[in-house]
Coordinates of C-alpha atoms and ligand atoms in Angstrom, one line a residue:
X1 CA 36.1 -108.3 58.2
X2 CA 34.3 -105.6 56.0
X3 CA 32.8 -103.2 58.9
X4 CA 36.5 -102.6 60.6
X5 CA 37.2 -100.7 57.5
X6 CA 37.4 -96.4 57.3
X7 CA 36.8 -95.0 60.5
X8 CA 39.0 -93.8 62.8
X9 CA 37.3 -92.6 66.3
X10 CA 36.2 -95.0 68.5
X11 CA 32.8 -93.5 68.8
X12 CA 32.2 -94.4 65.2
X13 CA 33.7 -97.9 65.5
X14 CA 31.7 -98.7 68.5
X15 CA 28.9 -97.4 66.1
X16 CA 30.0 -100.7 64.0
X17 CA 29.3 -102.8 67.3
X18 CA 25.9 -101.7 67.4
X19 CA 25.5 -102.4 63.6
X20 CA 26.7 -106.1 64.1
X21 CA 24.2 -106.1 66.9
X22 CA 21.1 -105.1 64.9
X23 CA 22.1 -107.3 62.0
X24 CA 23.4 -110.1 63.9
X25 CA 23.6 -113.3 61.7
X26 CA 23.1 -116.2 63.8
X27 CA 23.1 -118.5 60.6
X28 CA 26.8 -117.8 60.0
X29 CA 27.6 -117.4 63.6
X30 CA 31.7 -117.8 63.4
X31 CA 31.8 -114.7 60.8
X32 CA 29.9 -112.6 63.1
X33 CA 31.6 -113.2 66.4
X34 CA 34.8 -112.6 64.5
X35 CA 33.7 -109.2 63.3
X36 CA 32.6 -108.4 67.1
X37 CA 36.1 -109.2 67.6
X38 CA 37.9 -107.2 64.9
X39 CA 35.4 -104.5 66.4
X40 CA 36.5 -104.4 69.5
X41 CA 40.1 -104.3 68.4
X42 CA 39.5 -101.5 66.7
X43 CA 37.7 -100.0 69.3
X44 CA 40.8 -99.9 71.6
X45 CA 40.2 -103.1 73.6
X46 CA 43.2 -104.7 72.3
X47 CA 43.5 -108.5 71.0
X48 CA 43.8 -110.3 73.9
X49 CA 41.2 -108.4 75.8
X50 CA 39.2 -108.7 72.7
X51 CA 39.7 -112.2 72.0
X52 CA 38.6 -112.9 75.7
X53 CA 35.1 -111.2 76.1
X54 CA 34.5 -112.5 72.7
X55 CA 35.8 -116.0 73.2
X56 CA 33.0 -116.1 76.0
X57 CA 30.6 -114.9 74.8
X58 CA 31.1 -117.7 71.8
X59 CA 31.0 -120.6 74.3
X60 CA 27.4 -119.3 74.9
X61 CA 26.3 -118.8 71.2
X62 CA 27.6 -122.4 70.6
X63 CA 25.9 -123.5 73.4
X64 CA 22.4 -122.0 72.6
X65 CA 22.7 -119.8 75.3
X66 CA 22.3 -116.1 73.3
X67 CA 20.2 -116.5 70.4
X68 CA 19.3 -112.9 69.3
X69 CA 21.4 -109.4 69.0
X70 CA 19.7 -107.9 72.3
X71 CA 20.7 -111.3 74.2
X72 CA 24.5 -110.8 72.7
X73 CA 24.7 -107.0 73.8
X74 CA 23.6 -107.2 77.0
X75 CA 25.9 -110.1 77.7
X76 CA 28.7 -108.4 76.0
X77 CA 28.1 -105.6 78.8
X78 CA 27.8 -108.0 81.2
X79 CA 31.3 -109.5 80.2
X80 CA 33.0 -106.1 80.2
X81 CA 31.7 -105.1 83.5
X82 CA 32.8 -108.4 85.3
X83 CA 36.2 -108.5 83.6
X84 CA 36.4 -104.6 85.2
X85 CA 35.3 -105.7 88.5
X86 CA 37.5 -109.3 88.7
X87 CA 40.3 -108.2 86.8
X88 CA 40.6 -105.4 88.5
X89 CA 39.8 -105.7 92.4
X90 CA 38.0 -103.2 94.7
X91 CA 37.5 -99.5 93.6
X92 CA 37.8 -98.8 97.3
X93 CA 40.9 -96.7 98.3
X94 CA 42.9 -99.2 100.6
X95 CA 43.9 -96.7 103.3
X96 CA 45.5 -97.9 106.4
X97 CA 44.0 -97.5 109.7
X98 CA 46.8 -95.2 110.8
X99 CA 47.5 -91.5 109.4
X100 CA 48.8 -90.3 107.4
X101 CA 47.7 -92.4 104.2
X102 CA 49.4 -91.5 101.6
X103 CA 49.0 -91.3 97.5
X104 CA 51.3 -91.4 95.2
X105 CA 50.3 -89.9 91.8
X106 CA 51.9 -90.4 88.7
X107 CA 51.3 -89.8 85.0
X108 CA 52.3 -88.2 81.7
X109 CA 52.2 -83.9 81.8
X110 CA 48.7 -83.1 80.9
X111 CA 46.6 -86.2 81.4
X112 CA 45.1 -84.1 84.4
X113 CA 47.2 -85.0 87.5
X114 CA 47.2 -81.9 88.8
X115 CA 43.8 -81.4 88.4
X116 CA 42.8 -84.5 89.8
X117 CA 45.0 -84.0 93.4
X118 CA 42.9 -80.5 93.1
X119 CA 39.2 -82.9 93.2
X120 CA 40.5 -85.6 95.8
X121 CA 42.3 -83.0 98.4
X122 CA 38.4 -81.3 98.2
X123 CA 36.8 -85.1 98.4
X124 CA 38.7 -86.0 101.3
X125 CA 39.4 -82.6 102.5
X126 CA 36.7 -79.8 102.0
X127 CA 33.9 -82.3 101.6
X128 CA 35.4 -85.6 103.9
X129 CA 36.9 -83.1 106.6
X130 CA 40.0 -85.2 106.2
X131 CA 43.4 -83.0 107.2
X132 CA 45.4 -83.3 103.7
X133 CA 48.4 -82.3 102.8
X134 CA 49.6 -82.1 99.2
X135 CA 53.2 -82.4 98.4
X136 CA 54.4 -80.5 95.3
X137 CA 56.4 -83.0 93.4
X138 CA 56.5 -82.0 90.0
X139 CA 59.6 -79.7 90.9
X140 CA 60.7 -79.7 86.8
X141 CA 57.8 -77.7 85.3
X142 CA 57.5 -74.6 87.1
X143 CA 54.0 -73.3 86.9
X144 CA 53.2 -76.9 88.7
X145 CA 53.9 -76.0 92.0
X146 CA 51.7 -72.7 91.8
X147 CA 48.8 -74.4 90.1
X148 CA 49.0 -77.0 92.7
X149 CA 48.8 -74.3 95.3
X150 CA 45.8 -72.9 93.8
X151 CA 44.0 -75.9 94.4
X152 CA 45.1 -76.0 98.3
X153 CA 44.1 -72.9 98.6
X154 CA 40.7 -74.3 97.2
X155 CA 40.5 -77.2 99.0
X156 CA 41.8 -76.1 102.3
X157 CA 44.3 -78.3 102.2
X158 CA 48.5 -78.0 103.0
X159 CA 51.1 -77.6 100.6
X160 CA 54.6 -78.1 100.7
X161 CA 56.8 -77.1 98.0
X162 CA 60.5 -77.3 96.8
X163 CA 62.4 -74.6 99.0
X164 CA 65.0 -73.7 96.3
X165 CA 65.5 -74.0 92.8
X166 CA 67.4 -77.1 93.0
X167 CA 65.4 -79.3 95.5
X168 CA 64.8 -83.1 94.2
X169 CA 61.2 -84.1 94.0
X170 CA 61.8 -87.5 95.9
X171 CA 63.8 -84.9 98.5
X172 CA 59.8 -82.5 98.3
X173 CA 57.7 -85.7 98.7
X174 CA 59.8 -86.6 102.0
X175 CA 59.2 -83.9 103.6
X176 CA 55.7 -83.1 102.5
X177 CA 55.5 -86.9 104.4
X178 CA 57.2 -85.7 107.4
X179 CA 55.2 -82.8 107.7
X180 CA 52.3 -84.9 107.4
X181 CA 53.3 -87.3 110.4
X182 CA 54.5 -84.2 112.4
X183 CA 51.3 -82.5 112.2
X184 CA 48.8 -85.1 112.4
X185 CA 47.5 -85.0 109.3
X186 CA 44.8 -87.8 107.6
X187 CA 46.4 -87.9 103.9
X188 CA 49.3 -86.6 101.9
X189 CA 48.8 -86.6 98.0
X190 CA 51.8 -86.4 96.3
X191 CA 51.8 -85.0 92.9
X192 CA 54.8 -86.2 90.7
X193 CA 56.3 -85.0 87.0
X194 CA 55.1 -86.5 84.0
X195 CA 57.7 -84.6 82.1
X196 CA 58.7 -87.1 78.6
X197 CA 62.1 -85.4 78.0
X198 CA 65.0 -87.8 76.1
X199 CA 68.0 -87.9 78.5
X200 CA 66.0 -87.5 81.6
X201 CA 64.7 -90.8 82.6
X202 CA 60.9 -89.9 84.0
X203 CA 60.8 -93.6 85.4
X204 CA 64.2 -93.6 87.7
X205 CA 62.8 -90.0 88.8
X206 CA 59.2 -91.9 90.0
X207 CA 61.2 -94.5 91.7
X208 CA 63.3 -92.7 93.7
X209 CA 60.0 -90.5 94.7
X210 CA 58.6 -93.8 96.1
X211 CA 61.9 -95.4 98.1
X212 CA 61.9 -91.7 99.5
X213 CA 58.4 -91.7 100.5
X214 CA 58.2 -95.3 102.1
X215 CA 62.2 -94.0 103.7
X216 CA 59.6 -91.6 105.8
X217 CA 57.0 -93.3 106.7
X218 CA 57.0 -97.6 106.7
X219 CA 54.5 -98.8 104.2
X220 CA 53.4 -95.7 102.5
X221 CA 53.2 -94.7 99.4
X222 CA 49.6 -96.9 100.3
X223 CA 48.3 -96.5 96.6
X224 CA 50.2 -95.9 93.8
X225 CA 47.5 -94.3 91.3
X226 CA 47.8 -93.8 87.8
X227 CA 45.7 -90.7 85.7
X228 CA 45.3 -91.9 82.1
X229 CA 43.7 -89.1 79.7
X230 CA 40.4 -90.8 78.4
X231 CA 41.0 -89.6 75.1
X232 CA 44.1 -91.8 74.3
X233 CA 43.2 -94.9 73.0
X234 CA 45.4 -97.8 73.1
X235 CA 48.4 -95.9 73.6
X236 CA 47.1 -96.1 77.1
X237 CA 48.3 -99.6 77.4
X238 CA 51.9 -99.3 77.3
X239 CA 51.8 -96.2 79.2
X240 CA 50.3 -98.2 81.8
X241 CA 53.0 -100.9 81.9
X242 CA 55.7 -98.9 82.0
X243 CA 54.2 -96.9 84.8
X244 CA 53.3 -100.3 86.5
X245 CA 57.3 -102.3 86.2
X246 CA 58.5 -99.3 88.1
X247 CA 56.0 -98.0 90.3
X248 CA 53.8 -101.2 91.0
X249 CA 50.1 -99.1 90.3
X250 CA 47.2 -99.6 92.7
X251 CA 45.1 -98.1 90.4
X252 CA 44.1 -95.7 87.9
X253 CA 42.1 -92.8 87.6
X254 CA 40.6 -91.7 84.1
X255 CA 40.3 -89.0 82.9
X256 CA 38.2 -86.5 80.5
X257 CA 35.2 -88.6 79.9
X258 CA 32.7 -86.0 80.2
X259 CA 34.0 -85.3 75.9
X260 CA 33.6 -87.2 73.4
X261 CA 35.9 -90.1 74.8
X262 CA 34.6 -93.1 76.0
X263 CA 37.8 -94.8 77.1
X264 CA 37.5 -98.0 76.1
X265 CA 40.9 -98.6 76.3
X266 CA 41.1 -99.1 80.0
X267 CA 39.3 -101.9 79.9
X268 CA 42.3 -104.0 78.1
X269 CA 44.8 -101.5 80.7
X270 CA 42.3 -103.1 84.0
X271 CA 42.9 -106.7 82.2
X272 CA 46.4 -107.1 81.1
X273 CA 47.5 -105.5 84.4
X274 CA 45.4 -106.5 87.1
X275 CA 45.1 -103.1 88.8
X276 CA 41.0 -101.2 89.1
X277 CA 40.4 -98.3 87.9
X278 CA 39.0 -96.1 91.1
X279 CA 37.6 -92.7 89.8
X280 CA 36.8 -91.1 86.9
X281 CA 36.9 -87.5 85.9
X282 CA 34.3 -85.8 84.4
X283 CA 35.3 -82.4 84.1
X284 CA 37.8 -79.6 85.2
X285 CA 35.7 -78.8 88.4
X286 CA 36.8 -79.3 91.8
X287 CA 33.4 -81.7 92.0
X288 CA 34.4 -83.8 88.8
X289 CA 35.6 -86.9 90.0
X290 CA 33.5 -89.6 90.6
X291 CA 34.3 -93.1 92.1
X292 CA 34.1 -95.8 89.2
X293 CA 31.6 -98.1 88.7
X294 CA 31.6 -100.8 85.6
X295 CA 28.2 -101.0 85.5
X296 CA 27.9 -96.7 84.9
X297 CA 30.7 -97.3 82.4
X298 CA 30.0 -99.6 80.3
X299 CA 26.6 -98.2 79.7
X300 CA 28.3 -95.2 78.6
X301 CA 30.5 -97.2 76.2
X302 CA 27.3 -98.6 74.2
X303 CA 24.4 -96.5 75.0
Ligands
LIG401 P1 48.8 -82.6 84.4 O1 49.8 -82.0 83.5 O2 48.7 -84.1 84.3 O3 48.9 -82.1 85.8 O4 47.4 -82.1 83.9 P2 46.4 -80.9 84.4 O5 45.8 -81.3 85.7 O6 47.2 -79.6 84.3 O7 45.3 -81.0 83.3 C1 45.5 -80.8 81.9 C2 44.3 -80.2 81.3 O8 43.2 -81.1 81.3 C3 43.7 -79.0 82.1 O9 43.2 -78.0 81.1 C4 42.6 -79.5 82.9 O10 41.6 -78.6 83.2 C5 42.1 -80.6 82.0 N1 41.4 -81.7 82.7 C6 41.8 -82.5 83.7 N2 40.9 -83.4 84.1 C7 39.8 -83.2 83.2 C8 38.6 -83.9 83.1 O11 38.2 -84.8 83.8 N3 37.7 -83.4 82.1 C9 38.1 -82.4 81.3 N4 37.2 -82.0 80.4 N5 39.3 -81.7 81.4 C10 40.2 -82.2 82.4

């Protein structure tokens, strides 16, 4: 359709959304819904997600249900933030009723993992008065380990780190586990590379982090959580999978919405994999991570 044309940042293409909503043309109803479509596509929703929020919200058109722009908006909201909430399940950490739980977090280098650990180890730990443990599992770049420490030290949490040059991150995560059961603590959050290198394989690196983790302590890792930088776009989405064939995500934490990104992305991520998103980040403080809610979200997406 004509309004998909020229612009580039989602900002300005969910701008054509709002357009379409203003000047919505109930007379040639097809044409328009189509466009909402080709909209959203461009908007980094993705076809399929796309085609589905807009393949419901036709049913209702055709039925006589949403007559005006306003009625077509709000239930296009509507359809977002129930796809979020049914597609993806709770936004509740599942934790077990035993300690340690333990979080396994994975992503590409500079999406915010580190940062993230940093806001839930001062959640759960400075602010929940949970006993945490962090376990220093990006062993490849080596400021990791000392930025990771900084945000212990913050957080009053427990680090354990790679003893020598040449310790394996699966071999870190195990015993920042065991040092977990050992002592009693409440949570271990396990910070993993995110290093894309050619000849290295990041994935086979992630699973073996996991087999040793669960070696340690039967059940565990007890979320799997994947932190996606909001400002991606679509590219999002096969990060995502190939996270999720290896790891088996329990969720996702976004990133970096307090910019100019709005993320709508995640949306097609939450429906093509079937795994919530469970906080957001909102800035690089240690109090920037909120827990997700569609509702908050969506509103953001078309103010
Ligand atoms: P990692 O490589 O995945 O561990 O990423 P880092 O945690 O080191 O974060 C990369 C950069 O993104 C740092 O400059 C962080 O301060 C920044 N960052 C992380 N989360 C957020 C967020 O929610 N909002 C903003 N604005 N910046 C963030």
């Amino acid at each position: 359709g004509r309004i998909v044309k020229g612009t580039s940042k989602t900002r300005e293409k969910l701008g054509v959304i709002e357009e379409l909503f203003t000047y919505w043309n109930l007379d040639d109803a097809d044409e328009t819904l189509e466009e909402l479509e080709d909209a959203l596509i461009m908007s980094d929703f993705g076809p399929r997600t796309a085609f589905k929020i807009v393949d419901g919200i036709r049913d209702k058109v055709l039925a006589g249900q949403l007559k005006t722009g306003d009625q077509i908006r709000a239930e296009l909201k509507q359809s977002i933030a129930a796809l979020l909430a049914e597609r993806g399940g709770s936004a509740e950490l599942a934790l077990p009723d035993s300690k340690p739980a333990v979080l396994l977090i994975v992503g590409v280098n500079g999406g915010g993992k580190t940062t993230t650990i940093g806001k839930l180890a001062h959640r759960f730990g400075a602010e929940g008065g949970a006993k945490v443990v962090l376990g220093a599992g990006d062993t490849f770049r080596a400021a990791a380990a000392e930025q990771l420490e900084e945000w212990a030290r913050r957080a009053g949490a427990d680090i354990v780190r790679a003893d020598s040059d040449k310790a394996r991150p699966d071999t870190v995560l195990y015993q920042a586990v065991d040092a977990a059961v050992r002592g009693g603590a409440d949570l271990v959050l396990c910070d993993t590379s995110g290093r894309l290198h050619t000849n290295w394989s990041l994935m086979d690196e992630l699973a073996k982090c996991k087999r040793s983790i669960a070696k340690r302590l039967d059940g565990a890792p007890h979320e799997v959580l994947l932190v996606l930088d909001g400002t991606t776009g679509l590219n999002m989405l096969n990060q995502a999978k190939e996270f999720n064939e290896t790891v088996q995500l329990t969720g996702i934490i976004l990133t970096k919405l307090d910019g100019t990104a709005r993320g709508g992305a995640v949306v097609s991520v939450v429906d093509e994999l079937g795994v919530p998103v469970k906080f957001v980040g909102v800035g690089e403080g240690v109090q920037d991570l909120q827990p997700f809610q569609p509702a908050t979200f969506v509103d953001a997406l078309f103010p």
